[in-house]
CSV table of C-alpha atoms in Angstrom, one decimal:
chain,number,residue,atom,x,y,z
A,329,MET,CA,8.3,-10.1,-4.7
A,330,ASN,CA,4.9,-8.8,-6.7
A,331,GLY,CA,2.7,-10.3,-4.6
A,332,ILE,CA,-0.9,-10.5,-3.7
A,333,HIS,CA,0.3,-8.7,0.0
A,334,ASP,CA,1.3,-5.7,-1.9
A,335,MET,CA,-2.1,-4.6,-2.5
A,336,GLY,CA,-1.6,-1.0,-2.6
A,337,GLY,CA,-4.4,0.2,-5.4
A,338,MET,CA,-5.9,-2.6,-5.9
A,339,GLN,CA,-9.8,-3.1,-7.2
A,340,GLY,CA,-12.6,-5.4,-5.9
A,341,LEU,CA,-10.9,-6.9,-3.0
A,342,GLY,CA,-14.2,-6.8,-1.3
A,343,THR,CA,-15.8,-4.3,1.8
A,344,ILE,CA,-14.0,-3.1,4.5
A,345,GLY,CA,-15.9,-4.7,7.4
A,346,TYR,CA,-15.9,-1.7,9.6
A,347,GLN,CA,-16.7,-2.5,13.4
A,348,ALA,CA,-16.4,0.7,15.8
A,349,SER,CA,-15.0,-2.0,18.6
A,350,GLU,CA,-14.0,-5.2,18.7
A,351,PRO,CA,-12.4,-7.9,20.8
A,352,MET,CA,-8.5,-7.6,20.8
A,353,PHE,CA,-8.6,-11.2,19.8
A,354,GLN,CA,-11.7,-12.5,17.6
A,355,GLU,CA,-11.1,-15.6,19.0
A,356,PRO,CA,-8.8,-17.2,21.9
A,357,TRP,CA,-6.0,-18.8,19.5
A,358,GLU,CA,-5.0,-16.2,17.3
A,359,GLY,CA,-3.8,-14.5,21.2
A,360,ARG,CA,-2.0,-17.7,21.3
A,361,VAL,CA,-0.7,-17.7,17.7
A,362,PHE,CA,0.5,-13.9,18.6
A,363,ALA,CA,2.0,-15.2,22.2
A,364,LEU,CA,3.8,-18.1,20.6
A,365,ILE,CA,5.2,-15.9,17.5
A,366,ARG,CA,6.4,-13.3,20.5
A,367,ALA,CA,7.5,-16.2,22.7
A,368,VAL,CA,10.0,-18.3,19.9
A,369,PRO,CA,11.8,-16.1,18.2
A,370,VAL,CA,12.5,-17.3,14.8
A,371,GLY,CA,13.3,-14.2,12.7
A,372,SER,CA,10.8,-12.2,10.4
A,373,LEU,CA,8.2,-13.4,9.1
A,374,ARG,CA,6.5,-11.9,6.7
A,375,PRO,CA,8.3,-13.2,4.0
A,376,TYR,CA,6.8,-16.4,4.7
A,377,ILE,CA,3.1,-14.6,4.8
A,378,GLU,CA,4.1,-12.9,1.3
A,379,ARG,CA,4.8,-16.6,-0.2
A,380,ILE,CA,1.2,-18.3,1.2
A,381,PRO,CA,-0.3,-18.8,-2.8
A,382,ALA,CA,-2.6,-15.8,-3.4
A,383,ALA,CA,-6.0,-17.7,-4.1
A,384,GLU,CA,-5.1,-19.7,-0.3
A,385,TYR,CA,-3.5,-16.3,1.5
A,386,LEU,CA,-7.0,-14.5,0.3
A,387,ARG,CA,-9.4,-17.7,1.5
A,388,MET,CA,-7.4,-17.7,4.8
A,389,SER,CA,-8.0,-15.2,8.2
A,390,TYR,CA,-5.4,-12.4,9.7
A,391,TYR,CA,-3.8,-14.7,12.1
A,392,GLU,CA,-4.6,-18.4,9.9
A,393,ARG,CA,-1.3,-16.6,7.7
A,394,TRP,CA,1.0,-15.9,10.8
A,395,TYR,CA,0.3,-19.9,11.7
A,396,THR,CA,1.0,-21.1,8.9
A,397,ALA,CA,3.8,-18.1,8.5
A,398,PHE,CA,5.4,-19.3,11.8
A,399,LEU,CA,4.8,-23.3,11.1
A,400,THR,CA,6.8,-23.2,7.9
A,401,ARG,CA,9.3,-21.5,9.6
A,402,LEU,CA,9.8,-23.7,12.4
A,403,LEU,CA,10.0,-26.8,10.4
A,404,GLU,CA,12.6,-24.8,7.9
A,405,GLN,CA,14.6,-24.1,10.5
A,406,GLY,CA,14.4,-27.3,12.1
A,407,VAL,CA,13.1,-25.8,15.6
A,408,VAL,CA,10.0,-28.8,14.8
A,409,THR,CA,9.9,-32.0,12.7
A,410,ARG,CA,6.7,-32.5,10.6
A,411,ALA,CA,6.4,-36.4,12.2
A,412,GLU,CA,6.4,-34.0,15.9
A,413,VAL,CA,4.1,-31.9,14.8
A,414,GLU,CA,1.9,-34.3,13.2
A,415,ARG,CA,2.2,-36.3,16.4
A,416,GLY,CA,1.1,-33.3,18.6
A,417,HIS,CA,4.6,-34.2,21.1
A,418,ALA,CA,8.5,-33.9,21.2
A,419,ASP,CA,10.6,-36.6,19.9
A,420,PRO,CA,11.7,-38.4,22.8
A,421,ALA,CA,15.3,-38.0,21.8
A,422,ALA,CA,15.6,-34.4,21.1
A,423,GLY,CA,16.7,-32.4,23.6
A,424,LYS,CA,14.6,-30.7,26.2
A,425,ALA,CA,15.1,-26.5,25.7
A,426,THR,CA,15.1,-23.9,28.2
A,427,PRO,CA,12.2,-21.4,27.4
A,428,ALA,CA,13.6,-18.3,26.2
A,429,ILE,CA,10.6,-15.8,27.8
A,430,THR,CA,9.6,-16.3,30.5
A,431,PRO,CA,6.4,-14.3,32.2
A,432,ALA,CA,9.3,-11.9,33.8
A,433,VAL,CA,10.5,-11.6,30.6
A,434,ALA,CA,7.5,-11.3,28.8
A,435,ARG,CA,6.6,-8.2,31.2
A,436,GLU,CA,9.4,-6.2,30.2
A,437,LEU,CA,8.5,-6.6,26.6
A,438,LEU,CA,5.8,-4.5,27.0
A,439,PHE,CA,8.5,-1.4,27.8
A,440,ARG,CA,10.9,-2.1,25.3
A,441,THR,CA,11.4,-0.7,21.8
A,442,PRO,CA,13.2,-3.1,19.6
A,443,ARG,CA,15.6,-0.5,17.9
A,444,GLU,CA,16.0,-1.3,14.2
A,445,GLU,CA,18.1,1.7,13.5
A,446,GLN,CA,21.6,0.9,12.4
A,447,ASP,CA,24.3,3.6,14.0
A,448,ILE,CA,26.8,3.5,10.7
A,449,ALA,CA,27.9,7.2,9.1
A,450,LEU,CA,26.7,6.7,5.4
A,451,THR,CA,26.7,10.0,3.1
A,452,PRO,CA,23.0,10.4,1.7
A,453,ARG,CA,23.0,10.5,-1.7
A,454,PHE,CA,19.5,12.4,-1.8
A,455,HIS,CA,18.8,14.9,0.0
A,456,VAL,CA,15.5,16.9,1.1
A,457,GLY,CA,13.6,18.9,-1.1
A,458,GLU,CA,14.7,17.0,-4.2
A,459,ARG,CA,12.8,15.2,-7.0
A,460,VAL,CA,13.7,10.6,-6.8
A,461,ARG,CA,11.4,8.7,-8.5
A,462,GLY,CA,10.7,4.9,-7.9
A,463,ARG,CA,12.9,2.7,-9.7
A,464,ASN,CA,11.2,0.1,-11.7
A,465,ILE,CA,12.5,-3.3,-9.9
A,466,HIS,CA,11.0,-6.5,-9.1
A,467,PRO,CA,12.6,-7.9,-6.0
A,468,THR,CA,11.8,-11.7,-5.9
A,469,THR,CA,12.6,-11.5,-1.9
A,470,HIS,CA,10.8,-9.5,0.3
A,471,THR,CA,10.1,-5.9,-0.5
A,472,ARG,CA,9.1,-2.5,1.5
A,473,MET,CA,9.0,-1.1,-2.1
A,474,PRO,CA,4.7,-1.0,-3.0
A,475,ARG,CA,4.5,-2.1,-6.5
A,476,TYR,CA,2.2,1.5,-6.8
A,477,THR,CA,5.2,3.6,-6.0
A,478,ARG,CA,7.5,2.3,-9.6
A,479,GLY,CA,7.9,4.6,-11.9
A,480,ARG,CA,6.1,7.6,-9.7
A,481,THR,CA,8.1,10.6,-9.1
A,482,GLY,CA,8.1,12.4,-5.3
A,483,VAL,CA,10.3,14.9,-3.5
A,484,VAL,CA,12.4,14.1,-0.4
A,485,GLU,CA,10.5,15.5,2.4
A,486,ARG,CA,13.0,13.8,5.2
A,487,LEU,CA,15.9,11.6,6.1
A,488,ARG,CA,14.5,8.3,8.2
A,489,GLY,CA,18.4,7.3,9.3
A,490,VAL,CA,19.7,4.7,8.6
A,491,PHE,CA,18.2,1.2,8.4
A,492,ASN,CA,19.5,-2.1,6.6
A,493,LEU,CA,17.7,-3.4,3.5
A,494,PRO,CA,14.9,-5.4,3.8
A,495,ASP,CA,15.2,-6.8,0.2
A,496,ARG,CA,17.0,-10.3,1.0
A,497,GLU,CA,16.7,-14.3,1.8
A,498,PRO,CA,15.6,-14.7,5.0
A,499,GLY,CA,19.3,-15.1,6.9
A,500,ALA,CA,21.0,-13.9,3.4
A,501,GLY,CA,24.5,-12.9,3.7
A,502,GLU,CA,25.7,-9.9,5.7
A,503,PRO,CA,22.8,-7.0,5.8
A,504,THR,CA,22.9,-3.6,3.6
A,505,PRO,CA,22.4,-0.5,5.3
A,506,GLN,CA,21.2,2.2,3.7
A,507,HIS,CA,19.6,5.6,4.6
A,508,VAL,CA,15.2,5.8,4.3
A,509,TYR,CA,13.4,9.0,2.9
A,510,LEU,CA,10.3,9.8,3.4
A,511,ILE,CA,9.3,10.8,0.6
A,512,ARG,CA,6.2,12.8,-0.4
A,513,PHE,CA,3.9,11.3,-3.8
A,514,PRO,CA,1.6,13.8,-5.0
A,515,ALA,CA,-1.6,11.9,-6.1
A,516,ARG,CA,-2.1,12.7,-9.0
A,517,ALA,CA,1.6,11.5,-9.6
A,518,LEU,CA,0.7,8.1,-8.3
A,519,TRP,CA,-3.3,7.4,-9.5
A,520,GLY,CA,-3.6,10.2,-12.6
A,521,GLU,CA,-5.7,13.3,-12.9
A,522,ASP,CA,-8.8,12.4,-11.5
A,523,ALA,CA,-7.1,12.1,-8.1
A,524,PRO,CA,-7.8,15.6,-5.8
A,525,ALA,CA,-4.8,18.8,-7.0
A,526,HIS,CA,-3.4,18.9,-3.3
A,527,ASP,CA,-3.9,15.3,-1.8
A,528,ALA,CA,-0.6,13.4,-1.6
A,529,LEU,CA,0.8,9.7,0.1
A,530,TYR,CA,3.8,10.0,2.3
A,531,ILE,CA,6.2,6.2,2.4
A,532,ASP,CA,9.0,5.4,3.7
A,533,MET,CA,11.2,4.5,1.1
A,534,TRP,CA,15.5,2.7,1.5
A,535,GLU,CA,18.1,4.8,-0.9
A,536,ASP,CA,18.0,1.4,-3.8
A,537,TYR,CA,14.3,2.2,-4.1
A,538,LEU,CA,14.8,5.8,-5.7
A,539,GLU,CA,16.8,7.1,-8.6
A,540,SER,CA,17.1,11.1,-9.0
A,541,ALA,CA,14.1,12.5,-11.1
B,969,MET,CA,-16.9,-9.8,24.5
B,970,SER,CA,-18.8,-10.5,21.2
B,971,GLN,CA,-21.6,-12.3,20.5
B,972,ARG,CA,-19.5,-15.1,19.4
B,973,HIS,CA,-17.8,-15.8,22.3
B,974,ALA,CA,-21.2,-15.4,24.4
B,975,ASP,CA,-22.2,-18.1,22.6
B,976,HIS,CA,-19.3,-20.1,23.1
B,977,ALA,CA,-19.9,-19.8,26.7
B,978,HIS,CA,-23.1,-21.3,27.0
B,979,ASP,CA,-22.9,-24.4,24.3
B,980,HIS,CA,-19.8,-26.7,25.8
B,981,THR,CA,-21.4,-28.9,23.3
B,982,ASP,CA,-19.3,-26.4,20.2
B,983,VAL,CA,-16.6,-28.1,18.6
B,984,PRO,CA,-13.4,-25.6,18.3
B,985,SER,CA,-13.0,-24.6,15.1
B,986,GLU,CA,-9.6,-26.3,13.3
B,987,PRO,CA,-7.2,-23.3,13.6
B,988,ALA,CA,-8.2,-23.5,17.2
B,989,LEU,CA,-7.1,-27.6,17.3
B,990,ARG,CA,-4.4,-26.9,15.3
B,991,VAL,CA,-2.2,-24.0,17.7
B,992,LYS,CA,-3.5,-26.2,20.6
B,993,ALA,CA,-1.5,-29.0,19.0
B,994,LEU,CA,1.5,-27.1,18.2
B,995,GLU,CA,1.7,-25.5,21.1
B,996,SER,CA,2.0,-28.5,23.9
B,997,LEU,CA,4.8,-29.0,21.4
B,998,LEU,CA,6.5,-26.2,21.9
B,999,VAL,CA,6.3,-26.7,25.9
B,1000,ASP,CA,6.6,-30.2,25.3
B,1001,LYS,CA,9.6,-29.2,23.9
B,1002,GLY,CA,10.7,-26.5,25.9
B,1003,LEU,CA,10.4,-24.1,23.8
B,1004,VAL,CA,7.9,-22.3,25.8
B,1005,ASP,CA,6.4,-21.2,29.0
B,1006,PRO,CA,2.6,-21.5,28.9
B,1007,ALA,CA,2.9,-19.3,31.7
B,1008,ALA,CA,4.7,-16.7,29.4
B,1009,LEU,CA,1.7,-16.7,26.9
B,1010,ASP,CA,-0.6,-16.0,29.3
B,1011,VAL,CA,1.1,-12.9,29.9
B,1012,LEU,CA,1.6,-11.9,26.3
B,1013,VAL,CA,-2.1,-12.1,25.7
B,1014,ASP,CA,-3.0,-10.5,28.8
B,1015,THR,CA,-0.8,-7.6,28.1
B,1016,TYR,CA,-2.3,-6.9,25.0
B,1017,GLU,CA,-5.8,-7.1,25.8
B,1018,HIS,CA,-6.2,-5.3,28.6
B,1019,LYS,CA,-3.1,-3.1,29.5
B,1020,VAL,CA,-2.3,-1.4,25.7
B,1021,GLY,CA,-4.7,0.5,23.6
B,1022,PRO,CA,-6.3,3.4,22.2
B,1023,ARG,CA,-6.8,4.7,25.7
B,1024,ASN,CA,-2.5,4.9,26.1
B,1025,GLY,CA,-2.6,7.3,22.5
B,1026,ALA,CA,-6.6,8.8,23.9
B,1027,GLN,CA,-3.1,10.3,27.4
B,1028,VAL,CA,-1.0,11.4,24.8
B,1029,VAL,CA,-3.5,13.5,22.4
B,1030,ALA,CA,-5.0,15.2,25.3
B,1031,ARG,CA,-2.1,16.1,26.8
B,1032,ALA,CA,-0.9,17.5,23.5
B,1033,TRP,CA,-3.9,19.6,23.4
B,1034,VAL,CA,-3.3,20.6,26.9
B,1035,ASP,CA,0.9,21.3,26.7
B,1036,PRO,CA,1.8,23.4,24.0
B,1037,ALA,CA,5.6,22.4,25.1
B,1038,TYR,CA,4.5,18.5,24.8
B,1039,LYS,CA,2.9,18.4,21.4
B,1040,GLN,CA,6.1,20.5,20.2
B,1041,ARG,CA,8.2,17.7,22.0
B,1042,LEU,CA,5.1,15.0,20.1
B,1043,LEU,CA,5.7,16.4,16.6
B,1044,ALA,CA,9.4,16.4,17.2
B,1045,ASP,CA,10.0,12.9,18.3
B,1046,GLY,CA,7.0,11.0,18.8
B,1047,THR,CA,9.4,7.6,20.5
B,1048,ALA,CA,10.8,10.3,23.2
B,1049,ALA,CA,7.6,11.9,23.7
B,1050,LEU,CA,5.2,8.9,24.7
B,1051,ALA,CA,8.3,7.2,26.5
B,1052,GLU,CA,7.5,10.5,28.8
B,1053,LEU,CA,4.0,9.5,29.5
B,1054,GLY,CA,5.5,5.8,30.0
B,1055,PHE,CA,4.3,4.4,26.7
B,1056,ALA,CA,7.2,2.0,25.2
B,1057,GLY,CA,7.4,-1.7,23.0
B,1058,GLY,CA,7.3,-3.0,19.9
B,1059,GLN,CA,6.3,-1.4,17.4
B,1060,GLY,CA,7.3,1.6,18.3
B,1061,GLU,CA,10.8,2.7,17.4
B,1062,LYS,CA,10.4,5.4,15.0
B,1063,LEU,CA,7.0,6.7,16.2
B,1064,THR,CA,5.6,9.5,13.9
B,1065,VAL,CA,2.6,11.9,15.1
B,1066,VAL,CA,0.8,13.7,12.3
B,1067,GLU,CA,-1.6,16.8,12.8
B,1068,ASN,CA,-4.5,17.5,11.4
B,1069,THR,CA,-5.6,20.9,11.0
B,1070,PRO,CA,-8.6,22.7,9.7
B,1071,THR,CA,-6.5,22.7,5.9
B,1072,VAL,CA,-5.0,19.1,6.3
B,1073,HIS,CA,-5.9,15.8,7.2
B,1074,ASN,CA,-4.1,12.7,7.8
B,1075,VAL,CA,-4.9,9.0,7.5
B,1076,ILE,CA,-3.2,5.6,8.5
B,1077,VAL,CA,-2.6,2.6,6.2
B,1078,CYS,CA,-0.4,-0.6,5.5
B,1079,THR,CA,-0.9,-1.4,2.4
B,1080,LEU,CA,2.1,-4.5,2.7
B,1081,CYS,CA,0.6,-6.0,5.8
B,1082,SER,CA,-0.8,-4.3,9.0
B,1083,CYS,CA,2.1,-2.2,10.6
B,1084,TYR,CA,0.0,0.2,13.4
B,1085,PRO,CA,1.8,1.8,16.2
B,1086,TRP,CA,0.8,-1.0,18.9
B,1087,PRO,CA,2.2,1.2,22.0
B,1088,VAL,CA,-0.8,3.6,21.8
B,1089,LEU,CA,-3.2,2.0,20.1
B,1090,GLY,CA,-2.6,-1.6,20.9
B,1091,LEU,CA,-3.4,-4.2,17.9
B,1092,PRO,CA,-4.9,-3.1,14.6
B,1093,PRO,CA,-8.8,-3.7,14.5
B,1094,THR,CA,-9.7,-6.6,11.7
B,1095,TRP,CA,-11.0,-3.8,9.4
B,1096,TYR,CA,-7.3,-2.0,9.2
B,1097,LYS,CA,-6.1,-5.0,8.4
B,1098,SER,CA,-8.8,-6.3,5.6
B,1099,SER,CA,-7.8,-6.4,2.0
B,1100,ALA,CA,-10.2,-3.5,1.2
B,1101,TYR,CA,-8.9,-1.0,3.6
B,1102,ARG,CA,-5.4,-1.7,2.6
B,1103,SER,CA,-5.7,-1.4,-1.3
B,1104,ARG,CA,-8.3,1.2,-1.5
B,1105,THR,CA,-7.0,3.4,1.1
B,1106,VAL,CA,-3.8,4.7,-0.5
B,1107,MET,CA,-6.2,5.3,-4.2
B,1108,ASP,CA,-9.1,6.5,-2.9
B,1109,PRO,CA,-8.6,7.8,0.6
B,1110,ARG,CA,-12.3,10.5,0.2
B,1111,GLY,CA,-14.0,7.3,-0.6
B,1112,VAL,CA,-12.4,5.1,2.4
B,1113,LEU,CA,-13.3,7.9,4.4
B,1114,ARG,CA,-16.7,8.8,2.9
B,1115,GLU,CA,-17.7,5.2,3.1
B,1116,LEU,CA,-16.3,5.3,7.1
B,1117,GLY,CA,-18.9,8.3,7.6
B,1118,LEU,CA,-16.4,11.4,7.3
B,1119,ASP,CA,-17.0,14.0,4.4
B,1120,LEU,CA,-14.0,16.2,3.7
B,1121,PRO,CA,-14.4,19.0,1.9
B,1122,ALA,CA,-12.5,19.4,-1.4
B,1123,GLU,CA,-10.2,22.1,-0.1
B,1124,VAL,CA,-9.2,20.1,2.9
B,1125,GLU,CA,-5.4,18.5,2.0
B,1126,VAL,CA,-5.9,14.7,2.7
B,1127,ARG,CA,-2.4,12.9,3.6
B,1128,VAL,CA,-1.9,9.3,3.4
B,1129,TRP,CA,0.8,7.5,5.2
B,1130,ASP,CA,1.6,4.1,4.0
B,1131,SER,CA,3.2,2.6,6.9
B,1132,ASN,CA,6.0,0.4,5.6
B,1133,ALA,CA,9.3,0.5,6.9
B,1134,ALA,CA,10.6,1.4,9.8
B,1135,SER,CA,8.4,4.1,10.7
B,1136,ARG,CA,4.5,3.8,12.7
B,1137,TYR,CA,2.0,6.6,12.8
B,1138,LEU,CA,-0.3,8.3,15.1
B,1139,VAL,CA,-3.2,11.1,14.3
B,1140,LEU,CA,-2.9,14.0,16.3
B,1141,PRO,CA,-6.3,14.9,15.8
B,1142,GLU,CA,-8.2,18.6,16.1
B,1143,ARG,CA,-9.5,19.5,20.0
B,1144,PRO,CA,-13.0,20.4,19.1
B,1145,PRO,CA,-15.2,22.8,20.2
B,1146,GLY,CA,-16.6,23.5,23.1
B,1147,THR,CA,-13.7,21.7,25.1
B,1148,ALA,CA,-12.5,24.8,26.9
B,1149,SER,CA,-13.5,23.9,30.6
B,1150,LEU,CA,-12.6,19.9,29.8
B,1151,SER,CA,-9.8,18.4,31.9
B,1152,GLU,CA,-7.4,16.5,30.5
B,1153,ALA,CA,-8.7,13.1,31.7
B,1154,ASP,CA,-12.1,14.3,30.6
B,1155,LEU,CA,-10.6,15.3,27.1
B,1156,ALA,CA,-8.7,12.1,27.2
B,1157,ARG,CA,-12.0,10.2,27.5
B,1158,LEU,CA,-13.4,11.6,23.9
B,1159,VAL,CA,-10.7,10.8,21.4
B,1160,THR,CA,-11.5,7.8,19.8
B,1161,ARG,CA,-9.0,4.7,18.4
B,1162,ASP,CA,-10.7,5.6,14.5
B,1163,ALA,CA,-9.6,9.5,15.5
B,1164,MET,CA,-6.3,8.6,15.9
B,1165,ILE,CA,-5.9,6.1,12.9
B,1166,GLY,CA,-7.9,8.9,11.0
B,1167,VAL,CA,-10.7,7.8,9.7
B,1168,ALA,CA,-12.8,9.9,11.8
B,1169,LYS,CA,-12.5,13.2,13.9
B,1170,VAL,CA,-13.2,14.0,17.8
B,1171,LEU,CA,-16.4,15.1,18.3
B,1172,SER,CA,-17.7,18.2,20.7
B,1173,PRO,CA,-19.3,16.4,24.1
B,1174,ARG,CA,-22.6,18.0,23.0
B,1175,ALA,CA,-22.6,16.3,19.4
B,1176,GLY,CA,-22.0,12.9,21.4
B,1177,GLY,CA,-18.1,12.6,21.0
B,1178,GLY,CA,-16.3,9.4,23.5
B,1179,ALA,CA,-17.5,6.1,23.8
């Protein structure tokens, strides 16, 4: 969706606030949010972060957004009820679950690389070196196609493998596996003649985001 | 420890911030429902506070500087080459290592969110997740780098990598001059988080490199 999160190329969004070093978590509660999300797997939270109204999104800190998305998802899936959240403890009538993530499993997560690539043989539509253009599409779902690539022409640099298209409602139907391509966009193709002639931007694009140019 | 944490330690009447209360309440609820083991949360927090971080990436970079065969494997398949040194985990499936040279400078950003190579750099710093860094780096990388203290000559090609999909990126910085006699461990100490994001160079020891 054309949400506030799709920030690439926007201007006027304040200062970077660079710091040479900082604690991994600014406040202890941030670490707890991070860990809770890992301990209760409820699927991707990115679509829920992106639906936070723009004014609130900008006002919230990073981990407030994750907390908000996590709670929304827990409620939507019926993992917790609004009444339980307000009371702060479980409905006595509700059954007691067994934690999915034990300390031993949590220790293993450090060494487990989740695999999203799909072992499916598909014929790629585009080849390395081919000129391609970002399609003029405006998905209302989550998407990994930043709007600054729409209508812009680049070159296929590399094939990344087959991955499920992320542009879908959470939990909707069968996934759509397709090739992902690394595309090189010259800076001038994206930002006009004022951009330095040699500079470039590299980004992964699913097949549905591209057309031949 | 940040100033903020230090203040907390000395001020026991401090009222917890509202998010702290809400998160604590949610944690209690999930524990009460049997969905969460608080000890597992402690392990997860400890892992990302203490066990994963830029020191991992610095070891990878130093190895690549001293071992040309390793460097070749690293550039060909980052994930496999990381595994050789024991680094794996979330956000590491498709790790692509991009090499800085005298003519090419790479810089990493995630415009849509906060994608970052956790196994080698840990969790991203706040500024990397800021709206300004996310919005500006794709359009004006040279301006952002200048603001962060790195002024690149016009003839150097700047490559911006927007980590929007499954790929995560690590910049392999240039080995600084005057380091021929350094051991791999000493080299690793020179390599900074910022150099592996691509917003800085690795300085030679005489110029004040390392932390």
